[in-house]
Short mmCIF file of C-alpha atoms and ligand atoms in Angstrom, two decimals:
data_model
loop_
_atom_site.label_atom_id
_atom_site.label_comp_id
_atom_site.label_asym_id
_atom_site.label_seq_id
_atom_site.Cartn_x
_atom_site.Cartn_y
_atom_site.Cartn_z
CA UNK A 1 17.95 36.00 69.56
CA UNK A 2 15.84 32.87 69.15
CA UNK A 3 12.42 32.67 70.80
CA UNK A 4 10.98 29.53 72.39
CA UNK A 5 7.32 29.13 73.29
CA UNK A 6 6.71 26.51 76.00
CA UNK A 7 3.39 25.00 77.06
CA UNK A 8 3.48 23.39 80.51
CA UNK A 9 5.91 26.11 81.63
CA UNK A 10 4.85 25.84 85.29
CA UNK A 11 5.66 22.11 85.50
CA UNK A 12 8.96 20.45 86.39
CA UNK A 13 10.16 20.11 82.79
CA UNK A 14 8.93 23.55 81.77
CA UNK A 15 11.04 25.16 84.48
CA UNK A 16 14.21 23.20 83.68
CA UNK A 17 13.78 23.82 79.96
CA UNK A 18 13.17 27.55 80.50
CA UNK A 19 16.41 27.80 82.52
CA UNK A 20 18.36 25.81 79.93
CA UNK A 21 17.13 27.94 77.01
CA UNK A 22 17.57 31.21 78.90
CA UNK A 23 21.21 30.25 79.63
CA UNK A 24 21.63 29.75 75.86
CA UNK A 25 20.38 33.28 75.18
CA UNK A 26 16.80 32.46 74.14
CA UNK A 27 13.82 34.67 74.75
CA UNK A 28 11.49 32.32 76.63
CA UNK A 29 7.71 32.71 76.47
CA UNK A 30 5.53 30.43 78.60
CA UNK A 31 1.87 29.61 78.02
CA UNK A 32 -0.19 29.73 81.21
CA UNK A 33 -3.74 28.51 81.54
CA UNK A 34 -6.63 29.82 83.60
CA UNK A 35 -7.39 32.94 85.51
CA UNK A 36 -5.12 34.05 88.37
CA UNK A 37 -3.19 30.78 88.04
CA UNK A 38 -1.20 30.48 91.33
CA UNK A 39 1.56 28.52 89.54
CA UNK A 40 2.00 31.47 87.19
CA UNK A 41 2.54 33.81 90.16
CA UNK A 42 5.17 31.42 91.58
CA UNK A 43 6.85 31.21 88.19
CA UNK A 44 6.95 35.00 87.81
CA UNK A 45 8.96 35.28 91.04
CA UNK A 46 11.05 32.09 90.55
CA UNK A 47 11.96 32.54 86.87
CA UNK A 48 11.41 36.27 86.21
CA UNK A 49 13.00 36.12 82.75
CA UNK A 50 10.04 34.10 81.41
CA UNK A 51 7.42 36.14 79.52
CA UNK A 52 3.95 34.77 80.17
CA UNK A 53 1.12 34.59 77.68
CA UNK A 54 -2.39 33.20 78.27
CA UNK A 55 -3.47 30.10 76.38
CA UNK A 56 -4.95 26.65 76.70
CA UNK A 57 -4.42 23.43 74.76
CA UNK A 58 -8.20 23.00 74.79
CA UNK A 59 -8.71 26.30 72.95
CA UNK A 60 -7.36 26.73 69.40
CA UNK A 61 -7.87 30.53 69.11
CA UNK A 62 -5.83 31.08 72.28
CA UNK A 63 -2.97 29.00 70.82
CA UNK A 64 -3.05 31.02 67.61
CA UNK A 65 -2.93 34.21 69.66
CA UNK A 66 0.01 32.92 71.74
CA UNK A 67 1.94 32.10 68.55
CA UNK A 68 1.11 35.45 66.97
CA UNK A 69 2.21 37.27 70.12
CA UNK A 70 5.47 35.37 70.66
CA UNK A 71 6.53 34.70 67.03
CA UNK A 72 8.58 31.70 68.15
CA UNK A 73 11.37 29.85 66.36
CA UNK A 74 10.74 26.77 68.51
CA UNK A 75 7.61 25.46 70.26
CA UNK A 76 7.90 22.89 73.06
CA UNK A 77 4.62 21.19 73.92
CA UNK A 78 5.08 20.06 77.52
CA UNK A 79 1.54 20.90 78.63
CA UNK A 80 -0.56 17.90 79.70
CA UNK A 81 -2.56 16.22 82.40
CA UNK A 82 0.63 14.45 83.51
CA UNK A 83 -0.59 12.30 86.41
CA UNK A 84 -1.50 8.88 85.02
CA UNK A 85 -3.74 7.96 87.98
CA UNK A 86 -5.83 11.11 87.46
CA UNK A 87 -6.30 10.26 83.79
CA UNK A 88 -8.44 7.25 84.78
CA UNK A 89 -10.80 9.60 86.64
CA UNK A 90 -10.78 12.40 84.05
CA UNK A 91 -10.38 10.42 80.86
CA UNK A 92 -12.25 12.80 78.54
CA UNK A 93 -10.33 15.84 79.79
CA UNK A 94 -7.07 13.90 79.38
CA UNK A 95 -7.94 12.94 75.79
CA UNK A 96 -8.85 16.54 75.02
CA UNK A 97 -5.71 18.14 76.46
CA UNK A 98 -3.04 15.45 75.92
CA UNK A 99 -4.39 14.19 72.61
CA UNK A 100 -6.43 16.81 70.76
CA UNK A 101 -4.31 19.55 72.33
CA UNK A 102 -1.35 18.39 70.23
CA UNK A 103 -3.46 18.52 67.08
CA UNK A 104 -4.67 22.03 67.95
CA UNK A 105 -1.13 23.28 68.52
CA UNK A 106 0.09 21.74 65.26
CA UNK A 107 -2.84 23.31 63.39
CA UNK A 108 -2.06 26.67 65.00
CA UNK A 109 1.58 26.34 63.88
CA UNK A 110 0.44 25.48 60.36
CA UNK A 111 -1.80 28.55 60.30
CA UNK A 112 0.67 31.02 61.83
CA UNK A 113 4.12 29.62 60.96
CA UNK A 114 5.43 31.36 57.87
CA UNK A 115 7.24 29.59 55.03
CA UNK A 116 10.31 31.82 55.50
CA UNK A 117 10.80 31.02 59.14
CA UNK A 118 9.23 27.64 59.79
CA UNK A 119 8.56 26.94 63.46
CA UNK A 120 10.25 23.87 64.93
CA UNK A 121 8.01 21.76 67.15
CA UNK A 122 8.79 19.41 70.04
CA UNK A 123 6.12 17.01 71.35
CA UNK A 124 6.48 15.50 74.82
CA UNK A 125 5.66 11.88 74.08
CA UNK A 126 5.94 9.35 76.87
CA UNK A 127 7.17 5.84 77.66
CA UNK A 128 3.62 5.28 79.01
CA UNK A 129 2.74 4.68 75.34
CA UNK A 130 4.57 1.32 75.55
CA UNK A 131 2.30 0.24 78.43
CA UNK A 132 2.03 -3.54 78.30
CA UNK A 133 5.46 -3.76 76.76
CA UNK A 134 6.02 -5.93 73.69
CA UNK A 135 9.82 -6.00 74.08
CA UNK A 136 12.49 -4.94 76.56
CA UNK A 137 14.21 -2.54 76.41
CA UNK A 138 11.85 -0.29 74.46
CA UNK A 139 13.09 1.76 71.50
CA UNK A 140 11.59 4.04 68.82
CA UNK A 141 10.27 1.02 66.88
CA UNK A 142 8.69 -0.88 69.78
CA UNK A 143 4.92 -1.32 69.18
CA UNK A 144 2.69 0.85 71.38
CA UNK A 145 0.19 -0.67 73.82
CA UNK A 146 -1.05 2.05 76.22
CA UNK A 147 -2.63 1.04 79.53
CA UNK A 148 -4.32 4.29 80.60
CA UNK A 149 -6.30 7.20 79.17
CA UNK A 150 -3.06 9.17 79.60
CA UNK A 151 -1.12 6.65 77.50
CA UNK A 152 -3.83 6.46 74.82
CA UNK A 153 -3.97 10.25 74.49
CA UNK A 154 -0.16 10.41 74.26
CA UNK A 155 -0.26 7.82 71.45
CA UNK A 156 -2.68 10.06 69.54
CA UNK A 157 -0.40 13.08 70.11
CA UNK A 158 2.64 11.09 69.04
CA UNK A 159 1.11 9.77 65.82
CA UNK A 160 -0.34 13.20 65.03
CA UNK A 161 3.12 14.76 65.36
CA UNK A 162 4.61 12.19 62.97
CA UNK A 163 1.64 12.67 60.63
CA UNK A 164 2.05 16.46 60.47
CA UNK A 165 5.76 16.01 59.76
CA UNK A 166 5.03 13.59 56.91
CA UNK A 167 1.98 15.43 55.51
CA UNK A 168 3.03 19.07 55.73
CA UNK A 169 6.82 18.89 56.07
CA UNK A 170 6.73 20.47 59.53
CA UNK A 171 9.92 20.23 61.55
CA UNK A 172 8.14 18.22 64.25
CA UNK A 173 9.99 15.94 66.68
CA UNK A 174 8.68 13.61 69.31
CA UNK A 175 10.72 12.84 72.42
CA UNK A 176 9.66 9.53 73.99
CA UNK A 177 10.78 10.34 77.50
CA UNK A 178 10.96 7.73 80.23
CA UNK A 179 10.26 8.80 83.84
CA UNK A 180 12.34 11.79 84.87
CA UNK A 181 12.38 13.25 88.33
CA UNK A 182 13.90 16.05 90.41
CA UNK A 183 13.29 18.06 93.57
CA UNK A 184 10.75 20.00 91.44
CA UNK A 185 8.62 16.90 90.84
CA UNK A 186 5.01 17.18 92.05
CA UNK A 187 4.14 15.45 95.32
CA UNK A 188 1.56 13.22 93.60
CA UNK A 189 4.24 11.23 91.74
CA UNK A 190 5.68 8.25 93.57
CA UNK A 191 9.31 9.45 93.72
CA UNK A 192 8.64 12.83 95.31
CA UNK A 193 5.85 11.42 97.46
CA UNK A 194 8.40 8.96 98.88
CA UNK A 195 11.33 11.39 99.29
CA UNK A 196 9.04 13.92 100.98
CA UNK A 197 7.57 11.27 103.30
CA UNK A 198 11.03 9.89 104.15
CA UNK A 199 12.18 13.40 105.10
CA UNK A 200 9.09 14.08 107.21
CA UNK A 201 9.30 10.71 108.96
CA UNK A 202 13.01 11.28 109.70
CA UNK A 203 12.10 14.63 111.29
CA UNK A 204 9.24 13.10 113.31
CA UNK A 205 6.57 15.02 111.37
CA UNK A 206 4.66 11.92 110.25
CA UNK A 207 4.89 8.20 110.93
CA UNK A 208 3.86 6.43 107.73
CA UNK A 209 3.18 6.81 104.04
CA UNK A 210 0.45 4.99 102.06
CA UNK A 211 1.61 3.55 98.73
CA UNK A 212 0.29 1.29 95.97
CA UNK A 213 2.17 -1.23 93.83
CA UNK A 214 5.78 -1.51 95.03
CA UNK A 215 6.72 -4.06 92.33
CA UNK A 216 6.30 -1.76 89.29
CA UNK A 217 9.64 -1.00 87.62
CA UNK A 218 10.60 2.27 86.03
CA UNK A 219 13.59 3.77 84.24
CA UNK A 220 14.13 6.92 86.33
CA UNK A 221 16.42 9.72 85.14
CA UNK A 222 17.01 13.37 86.10
CA UNK A 223 14.68 15.93 84.48
CA UNK A 224 17.52 18.44 84.04
CA UNK A 225 19.33 15.93 81.82
CA UNK A 226 16.20 15.20 79.78
CA UNK A 227 15.37 18.80 78.80
CA UNK A 228 18.82 19.03 77.15
CA UNK A 229 17.67 16.26 74.82
CA UNK A 230 14.50 18.20 73.90
CA UNK A 231 16.59 21.17 72.79
CA UNK A 232 19.08 18.98 70.89
CA UNK A 233 16.25 17.38 68.88
CA UNK A 234 15.25 20.78 67.48
CA UNK A 235 18.85 21.64 66.47
CA UNK A 236 19.25 18.72 64.03
CA UNK A 237 19.14 18.95 60.23
CA UNK A 238 16.14 16.58 60.07
CA UNK A 239 13.20 16.11 62.45
CA UNK A 240 12.89 12.68 64.05
CA UNK A 241 11.69 10.78 67.13
CA UNK A 242 13.95 9.75 70.01
CA UNK A 243 13.72 7.59 73.12
CA UNK A 244 15.30 9.34 76.11
CA UNK A 245 16.11 7.02 79.02
CA UNK A 246 18.90 5.77 81.27
CA UNK A 247 18.57 2.08 80.34
CA UNK A 248 18.30 1.03 84.02
CA UNK A 249 15.11 -0.29 85.63
CA UNK A 250 14.43 -0.11 89.39
CA UNK A 251 11.33 -1.11 91.31
CA UNK A 252 9.30 1.29 93.43
CA UNK A 253 10.41 -0.91 96.36
CA UNK A 254 14.10 -0.21 95.56
CA UNK A 255 13.36 3.51 95.29
CA UNK A 256 11.65 3.51 98.70
CA UNK A 257 14.49 1.57 100.32
CA UNK A 258 17.14 3.93 98.97
CA UNK A 259 15.19 7.10 99.82
CA UNK A 260 14.52 6.02 103.40
CA UNK A 261 18.12 4.97 103.86
CA UNK A 262 19.24 8.42 102.54
CA UNK A 263 16.99 9.98 105.20
CA UNK A 264 18.68 7.80 107.85
CA UNK A 265 15.80 5.29 108.26
CA UNK A 266 16.72 1.59 107.99
CA UNK A 267 13.38 -0.05 108.90
CA UNK A 268 11.40 1.51 106.01
CA UNK A 269 8.84 -1.33 105.97
CA UNK A 270 7.55 -0.22 109.38
CA UNK A 271 6.62 3.15 107.84
CA UNK A 272 4.98 2.02 104.57
CA UNK A 273 1.31 1.01 104.43
CA UNK A 274 -0.03 -0.58 101.26
CA UNK A 275 -3.28 1.12 100.28
CA UNK A 276 -5.47 -0.27 97.46
CA UNK A 277 -6.50 3.29 96.57
CA UNK A 278 -3.10 3.79 94.93
CA UNK A 279 -3.35 0.77 92.62
CA UNK A 280 -4.45 1.55 89.05
CA UNK A 281 -7.17 -0.18 86.98
CA UNK A 282 -4.37 -1.31 84.63
CA UNK A 283 -0.70 -1.11 85.59
CA UNK A 284 2.43 -0.63 83.53
CA UNK A 285 4.70 -3.25 85.09
CA UNK A 286 8.06 -2.52 83.52
CA UNK A 287 9.53 0.34 81.55
CA UNK A 288 13.17 0.48 80.52
CA UNK A 289 14.40 2.42 77.52
CA UNK A 290 17.05 1.96 74.86
CA UNK A 291 18.33 5.48 74.12
CA UNK A 292 21.11 4.40 71.75
CA UNK A 293 19.65 6.43 68.85
CA UNK A 294 19.77 9.59 71.00
CA UNK A 295 23.35 8.77 72.00
CA UNK A 296 24.36 8.24 68.38
CA UNK A 297 22.49 11.06 66.62
CA UNK A 298 22.14 13.74 69.30
CA UNK A 299 25.28 12.97 71.29
CA UNK A 300 23.02 12.90 74.35
CA UNK A 301 23.67 10.86 77.50
CA UNK A 302 22.22 11.14 80.99
CA UNK A 303 24.66 12.57 83.51
CA UNK A 304 23.10 12.10 86.94
CA UNK A 305 23.25 8.54 88.37
CA UNK A 306 20.14 7.07 90.00
CA UNK A 307 21.62 7.10 93.53
CA UNK A 308 22.52 10.81 93.22
CA UNK A 309 19.03 11.59 91.97
CA UNK A 310 17.38 9.91 94.96
CA UNK A 311 19.74 11.31 97.58
CA UNK A 312 19.49 14.85 96.15
CA UNK A 313 15.68 14.68 96.25
CA UNK A 314 15.76 13.49 99.87
CA UNK A 315 18.30 16.20 100.81
CA UNK A 316 16.06 18.84 99.22
CA UNK A 317 12.98 17.59 101.08
CA UNK A 318 14.87 17.43 104.39
CA UNK A 319 15.93 21.03 103.86
CA UNK A 320 12.45 22.37 103.07
CA UNK A 321 10.82 20.45 105.91
CA UNK A 322 13.49 21.70 108.36
CA UNK A 323 12.94 25.26 107.12
CA UNK A 324 9.21 24.92 107.85
CA UNK A 325 10.08 23.85 111.41
CA UNK A 326 12.45 26.77 112.05
O1 G4F B 401 5.27 8.25 89.73
P1 G4F B 401 4.15 7.70 88.95
O2 G4F B 401 2.80 8.27 89.23
O3 G4F B 401 4.56 7.84 87.44
P2 G4F B 401 4.06 7.09 86.09
O4 G4F B 401 2.70 6.58 86.22
O5 G4F B 401 5.12 6.10 85.70
O6 G4F B 401 4.04 8.29 85.05
C1 G4F B 401 5.08 9.24 84.96
O7 G4F B 401 6.01 8.84 83.99
C2 G4F B 401 5.52 8.81 82.64
C3 G4F B 401 6.66 8.36 81.75
O8 G4F B 401 6.71 6.98 81.72
C4 G4F B 401 5.00 10.18 82.26
F1 G4F B 401 4.56 10.16 80.99
C5 G4F B 401 3.90 10.59 83.21
O9 G4F B 401 3.44 11.88 82.90
C6 G4F B 401 4.47 10.60 84.62
O10 G4F B 401 5.47 11.59 84.67
O11 G4F B 401 4.04 6.13 89.20
C7 G4F B 401 5.16 5.27 89.02
C8 G4F B 401 4.80 3.87 89.50
C9 G4F B 401 3.47 3.33 88.96
O12 G4F B 401 3.65 2.00 88.58
C10 G4F B 401 2.54 3.39 90.17
O13 G4F B 401 1.52 2.38 90.17
O14 G4F B 401 4.66 3.91 90.91
C11 G4F B 401 3.53 3.15 91.29
N1 G4F B 401 3.06 3.62 92.59
C12 G4F B 401 3.03 2.87 93.73
N2 G4F B 401 2.52 3.59 94.73
C13 G4F B 401 2.59 4.83 92.88
C14 G4F B 401 2.25 4.81 94.24
N3 G4F B 401 2.44 5.94 92.11
C15 G4F B 401 1.96 7.05 92.72
N4 G4F B 401 1.83 8.17 91.98
N5 G4F B 401 1.58 7.07 94.04
C16 G4F B 401 1.70 5.97 94.85
O15 G4F B 401 1.37 6.01 96.03
#
């Protein structure tokens, strides 16, 4: 039985990846931070097969202890401050966790990982690294130009992963994932914020939602599809970096329109208020990925179409909001 150690286990991707690996027969160990972490309690009841171990990307000894305890074959580093807007307000923390945290985990692997059973490492890199994009669509060779403390820290983590692969021969892969969503997405991200608001407005529970820049374009896929790519990367003969994306760009405006329509609301503009608080000091205007290397080498392709993603998120939010009313 293979063992996977996952940081960021309580997040959207951590949960989908844990389910995917468990279905493949893995022993899944998740790193949880903090004391009496409420997300850890929720995880223990939602995904009871996950073994939990304490640890923090800001604390090297705790990472060494988590590796020594779990003795993993594969480590997936999904832990991060993942909300770009927050990274502008907590830039130092973001650099520490999203940037130096990768270096700490790689050092811990170097210290603990034996020669006989080398640990395979996956780093959650991000399309935010492309920022002010130099070409469209973006691929593995597109120059990086981050536009936020989040993006800058991810660039450090990405280059550090490549550097440890080249310097120490670690099996270290970096997945450059474009935006990926699901009903498990946090309410702070624009997709879930919109699907949740559309559901609540349809049910008469609120009248409007405050949003920022509606013109930004993103390449939105389904998180469940994207975690399959993470696993595939670690099953190859050679470690490498891969863009994971759908290749289709939609604006926030298009997302809002489709979500409201799925909730049965045609006059969405009446319910959306533009609020300067949700604009960022520097915006990423357009992200759209070229995942042809992942198609060719990993045999990976996204399965869920954009429309299905949006309507399933709205359906989920309608169901949970109705349940609260009952
Ligand atoms: O949903 P978002 O907050 O996601 P963002 O910034 O693209 O980052 C996500 O994707 C990255 C991959 O590219 C990940 F690395 C990262 O961890 C995260 O998962 O914002 C999407 C767009 C932005 O352009 C933002 O300005 O939506 C725009 N937006 C407009 N109104 C809003 C809002 N974003 C949020 N969160 N809230 C708004 O009210």
